[in-house]
Short mmCIF file of C-alpha atoms and ligand atoms in Angstrom, two decimals:
data_model
loop_
_atom_site.label_atom_id
_atom_site.label_comp_id
_atom_site.label_asym_id
_atom_site.label_seq_id
_atom_site.Cartn_x
_atom_site.Cartn_y
_atom_site.Cartn_z
CA MET A 182 5.32 -8.03 -2.77
CA SER A 183 2.78 -9.77 -4.95
CA GLY A 184 2.54 -13.46 -4.07
CA ARG A 185 1.51 -15.30 -0.94
CA HIS A 186 5.00 -16.52 -0.19
CA LEU A 187 8.43 -15.07 0.39
CA LEU A 188 10.97 -17.50 -1.07
CA SER A 189 13.47 -15.15 -2.66
CA VAL A 190 14.35 -11.47 -2.73
CA ALA A 191 13.29 -11.67 -6.38
CA ASP A 192 9.67 -12.17 -5.19
CA LEU A 193 9.80 -8.62 -3.84
CA GLY A 194 11.57 -6.52 -6.40
CA ARG A 195 12.68 -3.03 -5.51
CA GLN A 196 9.20 -1.79 -4.74
CA GLY A 197 8.44 -4.73 -2.50
CA ILE A 198 11.65 -4.20 -0.55
CA GLU A 199 10.86 -0.53 -0.08
CA GLU A 200 7.37 -1.37 1.09
CA ILE A 201 8.62 -3.85 3.71
CA LEU A 202 11.21 -1.38 4.99
CA ARG A 203 8.57 1.32 5.41
CA LEU A 204 6.30 -1.10 7.22
CA ALA A 205 9.20 -2.14 9.46
CA ASP A 206 9.40 1.51 10.61
CA SER A 207 5.93 1.10 12.13
CA PHE A 208 7.04 -1.97 14.03
CA LYS A 209 10.10 -0.15 15.31
CA GLU A 210 7.70 2.41 16.73
CA VAL A 211 5.58 -0.37 18.29
CA ALA A 212 8.70 -1.82 19.95
CA GLY A 213 9.11 1.42 21.87
CA ARG A 214 5.64 1.20 23.45
CA PRO A 215 5.14 -0.02 27.03
CA ILE A 216 3.28 -3.05 25.61
CA PRO A 217 5.09 -3.71 22.34
CA ARG A 218 2.27 -5.63 20.74
CA VAL A 219 -0.54 -5.04 18.23
CA PRO A 220 -3.61 -7.18 17.53
CA ALA A 221 -3.13 -7.38 13.74
CA LEU A 222 -2.73 -11.16 13.50
CA ARG A 223 -4.92 -12.25 16.36
CA GLY A 224 -6.44 -15.65 15.52
CA LYS A 225 -3.69 -16.52 13.02
CA THR A 226 -1.14 -19.25 13.62
CA VAL A 227 2.47 -19.02 12.55
CA ALA A 228 4.54 -22.22 12.60
CA THR A 229 8.34 -22.12 12.63
CA LEU A 230 9.77 -25.24 10.99
CA PHE A 231 13.50 -25.40 11.49
CA PHE A 232 15.20 -28.45 10.04
CA GLU A 233 18.62 -26.90 10.67
CA ALA A 234 20.21 -25.23 13.67
CA SER A 235 19.41 -21.58 14.36
CA THR A 236 19.34 -19.22 17.29
CA ARG A 237 18.58 -15.73 16.13
CA THR A 238 16.44 -16.35 13.06
CA ARG A 239 14.01 -18.62 14.82
CA LEU A 240 13.69 -16.46 17.95
CA SER A 241 13.38 -13.39 15.77
CA PHE A 242 10.47 -14.82 13.75
CA GLU A 243 8.75 -16.05 16.90
CA THR A 244 9.12 -12.68 18.60
CA ALA A 245 7.85 -10.95 15.47
CA ALA A 246 4.77 -13.20 15.32
CA LYS A 247 4.00 -12.69 19.01
CA ARG A 248 4.22 -8.91 18.67
CA LEU A 249 1.46 -9.22 16.09
CA SER A 250 -0.61 -11.34 18.54
CA ALA A 251 -0.38 -14.46 16.36
CA ASP A 252 -0.24 -17.91 17.95
CA VAL A 253 3.14 -19.53 17.47
CA MET A 254 3.79 -23.20 16.86
CA SER A 255 7.36 -24.34 17.00
CA PHE A 256 8.74 -27.40 15.25
CA SER A 257 12.25 -28.67 15.69
CA ALA A 258 13.62 -31.44 13.45
CA SER A 259 15.79 -33.02 16.12
CA THR A 260 12.85 -33.76 18.43
CA SER A 261 10.31 -34.71 15.73
CA SER A 262 9.03 -37.80 13.95
CA LEU A 263 11.48 -37.08 11.13
CA GLU A 264 13.88 -38.86 13.47
CA LYS A 265 11.58 -41.87 13.17
CA GLY A 266 11.74 -41.73 9.38
CA GLU A 267 8.69 -39.65 8.52
CA SER A 268 9.04 -37.92 5.16
CA LEU A 269 9.26 -34.16 4.80
CA ARG A 270 5.99 -34.15 2.89
CA ASP A 271 4.13 -36.08 5.59
CA THR A 272 5.55 -33.76 8.24
CA ILE A 273 4.35 -30.69 6.35
CA GLU A 274 0.93 -32.16 5.65
CA THR A 275 0.54 -33.08 9.32
CA ILE A 276 1.30 -29.54 10.43
CA ASP A 277 -0.92 -28.13 7.68
CA ALA A 278 -3.82 -30.27 8.95
CA MET A 279 -3.63 -28.50 12.30
CA GLY A 280 -4.48 -25.26 10.54
CA VAL A 281 -1.62 -22.83 10.22
CA ASP A 282 -1.54 -19.56 8.32
CA ALA A 283 2.21 -19.31 7.76
CA MET A 284 5.11 -21.73 7.76
CA ILE A 285 8.56 -20.30 8.34
CA VAL A 286 10.94 -22.88 6.89
CA ARG A 287 14.66 -23.39 7.31
CA HIS A 288 16.35 -26.39 5.71
CA ARG A 289 19.86 -27.44 4.78
CA SER A 290 18.76 -28.19 1.19
CA SER A 291 18.18 -25.44 -1.35
CA GLY A 292 14.65 -25.35 -2.71
CA VAL A 293 12.81 -26.96 0.23
CA PRO A 294 10.63 -23.90 1.05
CA ALA A 295 9.54 -23.80 -2.61
CA ARG A 296 8.62 -27.52 -2.48
CA VAL A 297 6.68 -26.94 0.73
CA THR A 298 4.32 -24.50 -1.01
CA ALA A 299 2.84 -27.46 -2.93
CA TRP A 300 1.93 -29.30 0.29
CA THR A 301 0.19 -26.57 2.27
CA SER A 302 -2.27 -23.76 1.78
CA ALA A 303 -0.30 -21.62 4.28
CA SER A 304 2.01 -18.78 3.27
CA VAL A 305 5.59 -20.01 3.20
CA VAL A 306 8.55 -17.87 4.24
CA ASN A 307 12.08 -19.01 3.44
CA ALA A 308 14.17 -18.66 6.61
CA GLY A 309 17.31 -19.91 4.89
CA ASP A 310 17.55 -22.85 2.45
CA GLY A 311 20.93 -24.47 1.85
CA GLN A 312 23.17 -22.22 -0.20
CA HIS A 313 20.24 -20.64 -1.97
CA GLU A 314 18.62 -17.68 -0.18
CA HIS A 315 17.78 -16.05 3.12
CA PRO A 316 15.51 -13.18 2.08
CA THR A 317 14.58 -11.81 5.51
CA GLN A 318 18.28 -11.52 6.39
CA ALA A 319 18.76 -9.35 3.30
CA LEU A 320 15.74 -7.24 4.26
CA LEU A 321 17.03 -6.62 7.76
CA ASP A 322 20.45 -5.78 6.35
CA CYS A 323 18.91 -3.23 3.98
CA TYR A 324 16.85 -1.83 6.85
CA THR A 325 19.96 -1.49 9.02
CA ILE A 326 21.96 0.28 6.30
CA ARG A 327 19.03 2.60 5.58
CA GLU A 328 18.71 3.39 9.30
CA ALA A 329 22.43 4.11 9.67
CA LEU A 330 22.43 6.33 6.56
CA GLY A 331 19.46 8.19 7.99
CA GLU A 332 21.35 8.88 11.18
CA SER A 333 24.43 10.20 9.47
CA GLY A 334 22.73 12.17 6.71
CA GLY A 335 19.16 13.03 7.60
CA ARG A 336 16.11 11.09 6.47
CA PRO A 337 16.34 7.31 5.98
CA GLN A 338 16.44 6.61 2.27
CA THR A 339 16.32 3.40 0.30
CA ASP A 340 18.28 4.65 -2.66
CA PHE A 341 21.67 3.03 -2.17
CA SER A 342 23.24 4.31 -5.37
CA GLY A 343 26.76 5.52 -4.78
CA LEU A 344 27.25 3.05 -1.91
CA ARG A 345 29.99 0.48 -2.24
CA ILE A 346 29.44 -2.65 -0.18
CA GLY A 347 32.09 -5.34 0.24
CA ILE A 348 30.85 -8.84 1.11
CA VAL A 349 33.85 -10.67 2.51
CA GLY A 350 34.31 -14.39 3.12
CA ASP A 351 32.62 -17.65 2.21
CA VAL A 352 30.37 -16.31 -0.54
CA ARG A 353 30.30 -19.68 -2.27
CA HIS A 354 28.27 -21.41 0.43
CA SER A 355 26.35 -18.39 1.66
CA ARG A 356 22.61 -17.97 1.17
CA VAL A 357 22.98 -14.63 2.95
CA ALA A 358 25.36 -13.41 0.25
CA ARG A 359 22.98 -14.45 -2.54
CA SER A 360 20.01 -12.65 -1.01
CA ASP A 361 22.08 -9.61 -0.07
CA VAL A 362 23.62 -9.26 -3.53
CA LEU A 363 20.13 -9.27 -5.04
CA ALA A 364 18.60 -6.86 -2.55
CA LEU A 365 21.49 -4.41 -2.34
CA SER A 366 21.88 -4.18 -6.08
CA LEU A 367 18.12 -3.75 -6.55
CA LEU A 368 18.43 -0.71 -4.27
CA GLY A 369 21.29 0.61 -6.37
CA ALA A 370 24.40 -0.30 -4.37
CA GLU A 371 27.59 -1.51 -5.96
CA VAL A 372 28.61 -4.88 -4.49
CA VAL A 373 32.17 -6.18 -4.39
CA LEU A 374 32.76 -9.78 -3.34
CA VAL A 375 36.04 -10.31 -1.51
CA ALA A 376 37.19 -13.91 -1.06
CA PRO A 377 39.84 -16.43 -1.96
CA ARG A 378 39.06 -18.01 -5.34
CA THR A 379 37.94 -21.27 -3.66
CA LEU A 380 35.27 -19.46 -1.63
CA LEU A 381 33.72 -17.65 -4.60
CA PRO A 382 30.97 -19.37 -6.59
CA PRO A 383 32.40 -21.36 -9.55
CA SER A 384 30.79 -18.83 -11.90
CA LEU A 385 29.68 -15.27 -11.28
CA GLU A 386 27.83 -15.01 -14.56
CA GLY A 387 24.66 -13.06 -14.05
CA TRP A 388 25.72 -11.75 -10.65
CA PRO A 389 25.66 -7.93 -10.61
CA VAL A 390 28.98 -7.77 -8.76
CA LYS A 391 32.72 -7.31 -8.99
CA ALA A 392 35.05 -9.75 -7.26
CA THR A 393 38.55 -9.60 -5.87
CA ALA A 394 40.87 -11.61 -3.62
CA ASP A 395 42.62 -8.48 -2.39
CA LEU A 396 40.81 -7.03 0.62
CA ASP A 397 43.46 -4.39 1.24
CA ALA A 398 43.09 -3.01 -2.28
CA VAL A 399 39.39 -2.20 -1.79
CA LEU A 400 39.17 -1.66 1.97
CA GLY A 401 39.47 2.13 1.97
CA GLU A 402 36.73 2.52 -0.70
CA LEU A 403 34.05 0.54 1.10
CA ASP A 404 31.06 2.16 2.77
CA VAL A 405 30.02 -1.14 4.31
CA VAL A 406 32.17 -4.18 5.12
CA TYR A 407 29.87 -7.18 5.39
CA LEU A 408 31.62 -10.21 6.86
CA LEU A 409 30.55 -13.83 6.41
CA ARG A 410 31.23 -16.89 8.52
CA ILE A 411 33.10 -19.80 6.94
CA GLN A 412 30.27 -22.31 6.38
CA ALA A 413 32.01 -25.35 7.90
CA GLU A 414 28.80 -27.39 7.65
CA ARG A 415 28.74 -26.73 3.91
CA ALA A 416 32.37 -27.70 3.22
CA GLY A 417 33.62 -24.11 3.47
CA ARG A 418 36.30 -25.14 5.93
CA LEU A 419 37.67 -27.89 3.65
CA LEU A 420 38.48 -25.35 0.96
CA LEU A 421 40.75 -23.37 3.26
CA PRO A 422 44.24 -24.52 4.08
CA ASP A 423 44.52 -22.60 7.33
CA LEU A 424 42.27 -20.38 9.46
CA ASP A 425 45.13 -18.20 10.76
CA GLU A 426 46.17 -17.46 7.22
CA TYR A 427 42.56 -16.72 6.32
CA HIS A 428 42.33 -14.28 9.21
CA ALA A 429 45.56 -12.61 8.15
CA ARG A 430 44.37 -12.12 4.55
CA PHE A 431 40.62 -11.71 4.84
CA GLY A 432 39.85 -11.04 8.49
CA LEU A 433 38.76 -7.59 9.63
CA THR A 434 41.69 -7.09 11.98
CA ARG A 435 42.09 -4.08 14.22
CA GLU A 436 44.69 -2.73 11.85
CA ARG A 437 42.37 -3.02 8.85
CA ALA A 438 39.49 -1.50 10.82
CA GLY A 439 41.78 1.50 11.32
CA ARG A 440 42.10 1.89 7.55
CA LEU A 441 38.36 1.96 6.87
CA ALA A 442 36.77 5.12 5.54
CA GLU A 443 35.58 7.46 8.29
CA ARG A 444 31.90 6.56 8.21
CA ALA A 445 32.26 2.97 7.08
CA LEU A 446 29.94 0.42 8.69
CA ILE A 447 30.75 -3.12 9.79
CA MET A 448 28.10 -5.83 9.48
CA HIS A 449 27.77 -9.58 10.04
CA PRO A 450 24.67 -11.81 9.94
CA GLY A 451 25.86 -13.90 12.89
CA PRO A 452 26.82 -16.30 14.25
CA MET A 453 30.16 -14.50 14.34
CA ILE A 454 33.41 -16.41 14.85
CA ARG A 455 35.64 -13.89 16.57
CA GLY A 456 39.26 -14.33 15.63
CA VAL A 457 38.46 -15.75 12.18
CA GLU A 458 36.46 -13.35 9.98
CA ILE A 459 36.58 -10.55 12.54
CA ALA A 460 39.01 -9.63 15.31
CA PRO A 461 37.36 -9.98 18.74
CA GLU A 462 37.55 -6.26 19.61
CA VAL A 463 36.50 -5.05 16.14
CA ALA A 464 33.09 -6.68 16.55
CA ASP A 465 32.41 -4.30 19.44
CA LEU A 466 33.48 -1.02 17.79
CA PRO A 467 30.82 1.70 17.45
CA ALA A 468 30.96 1.18 13.67
CA SER A 469 29.78 -2.40 14.13
CA LEU A 470 26.05 -2.80 13.51
CA VAL A 471 25.86 -6.46 14.48
CA THR A 472 23.46 -6.16 17.41
CA ARG A 473 21.39 -3.59 15.51
CA GLN A 474 20.97 -6.08 12.73
CA VAL A 475 19.51 -8.53 15.24
CA ARG A 476 17.18 -5.93 16.72
CA ASN A 477 15.98 -4.80 13.31
CA GLY A 478 15.34 -8.41 12.32
CA VAL A 479 12.28 -8.44 14.55
CA PHE A 480 10.83 -5.29 12.93
CA VAL A 481 11.44 -6.52 9.42
CA ARG A 482 10.00 -9.99 10.09
CA SER A 483 6.95 -8.41 11.70
CA ALA A 484 6.55 -6.41 8.51
CA VAL A 485 6.84 -9.53 6.35
CA LEU A 486 4.29 -11.49 8.42
CA PHE A 487 1.95 -8.54 8.49
CA HIS A 488 2.25 -8.10 4.77
CA LEU A 489 1.59 -11.76 3.98
CA LEU A 490 -1.14 -12.42 6.53
CA ALA A 491 -3.00 -9.25 7.46
CA GLY A 492 -4.47 -8.79 4.00
CA PRO A 493 -5.00 -5.51 2.17
CA ALA A 494 -7.57 -4.34 4.73
CA GLY A 495 -5.27 -5.03 7.71
CA ALA A 496 -4.98 -2.08 10.05
CA VAL A 497 -1.32 -1.21 10.24
CA VAL A 498 -0.54 -0.92 13.89
CA GLY A 499 -3.43 -0.17 16.21
CA GLU A 500 -3.07 -0.26 19.97
CA GLU A 501 -3.22 -3.61 21.72
CA ASP A 502 -6.44 -3.81 23.66
CA GLY A 503 -5.00 -5.51 26.63
CA ASP A 504 -6.07 -9.14 26.74
CA GLY A 505 -3.50 -10.60 24.31
C1 NCD B 1897 23.17 -17.13 8.67
C2 NCD B 1897 22.49 -18.37 8.14
O1 NCD B 1897 22.11 -19.25 8.89
O2 NCD B 1897 22.36 -18.42 6.94
N1 NCD B 1897 22.80 -16.86 9.97
C3 NCD B 1897 21.64 -16.18 10.19
O3 NCD B 1897 20.58 -16.56 9.78
N2 NCD B 1897 21.76 -15.02 10.85
C4 NCD B 1897 24.60 -17.07 8.42
C5 NCD B 1897 25.49 -18.14 8.95
O4 NCD B 1897 25.04 -19.17 9.45
O5 NCD B 1897 26.70 -17.95 8.83
#
């Protein structure tokens, strides 16, 4: 990764992705220690700025920062002066004035994290902006696939060529899908989007993907089935006549799970709506990597923060010396 910020998977390129995944291995090792913490970012402050609801992403970034011994500042739009009419720019400049090294930004509008870079000298990480991108989700997804491949076939490897990955659901409104399509195809995977026409982007020009509305036709050929939530807050629900019908045509039902290839993996970024995109019991099958994705999110976000803030001379992962 070259720049100071992480706004898009495109900022990383294939090499950058591989570098982050390797670094995440070190943080996985740290997580297994009795005190799962290293001093790498002692003295640095990481602020999480979430202007939109989140459970896992915010907690994941905060856990990642704490494992690096950074101080964490947490901002939540619903309890802030934004409610009193303060502008986004004034909010950012206020937080910047307190002296922060990184701002982790989530916002319902695409492009906000990029705007924020003009108003602060901190590193900015996009934690999900509108329908645009969610780069750390894509990184943790790649990490999880690489880990699972490693377990079934030896050493973890980041060459995904030959893998066919189906992304199923509300692709149109999904920043996760955009970042995942970029990252997975950079690593060599073939991506198939599976959705009703209304939930695909209006144009797929420039997307390195195939698309179909027939899940059953591709199901048996997929190595990974990646399910997406219907983005009700982004009009996804309005484009669907009926959720039961959606489940019948595009849901990963128990019957469909039974027709998956033997080693196929099931993934979902969460929050998962059981009974819509995935049958309740399918989410808990051994093939489902959902909780692993969450666990790996902490390792990958530690790697991103380390990479952006520790500098080239940063010691990778020394032992914590006890007083942190
Ligand atoms: C996703 C998001 O917010 O973009 N969730 C997440 O970060 N794990 C997906 C979603 O909300 O459906």
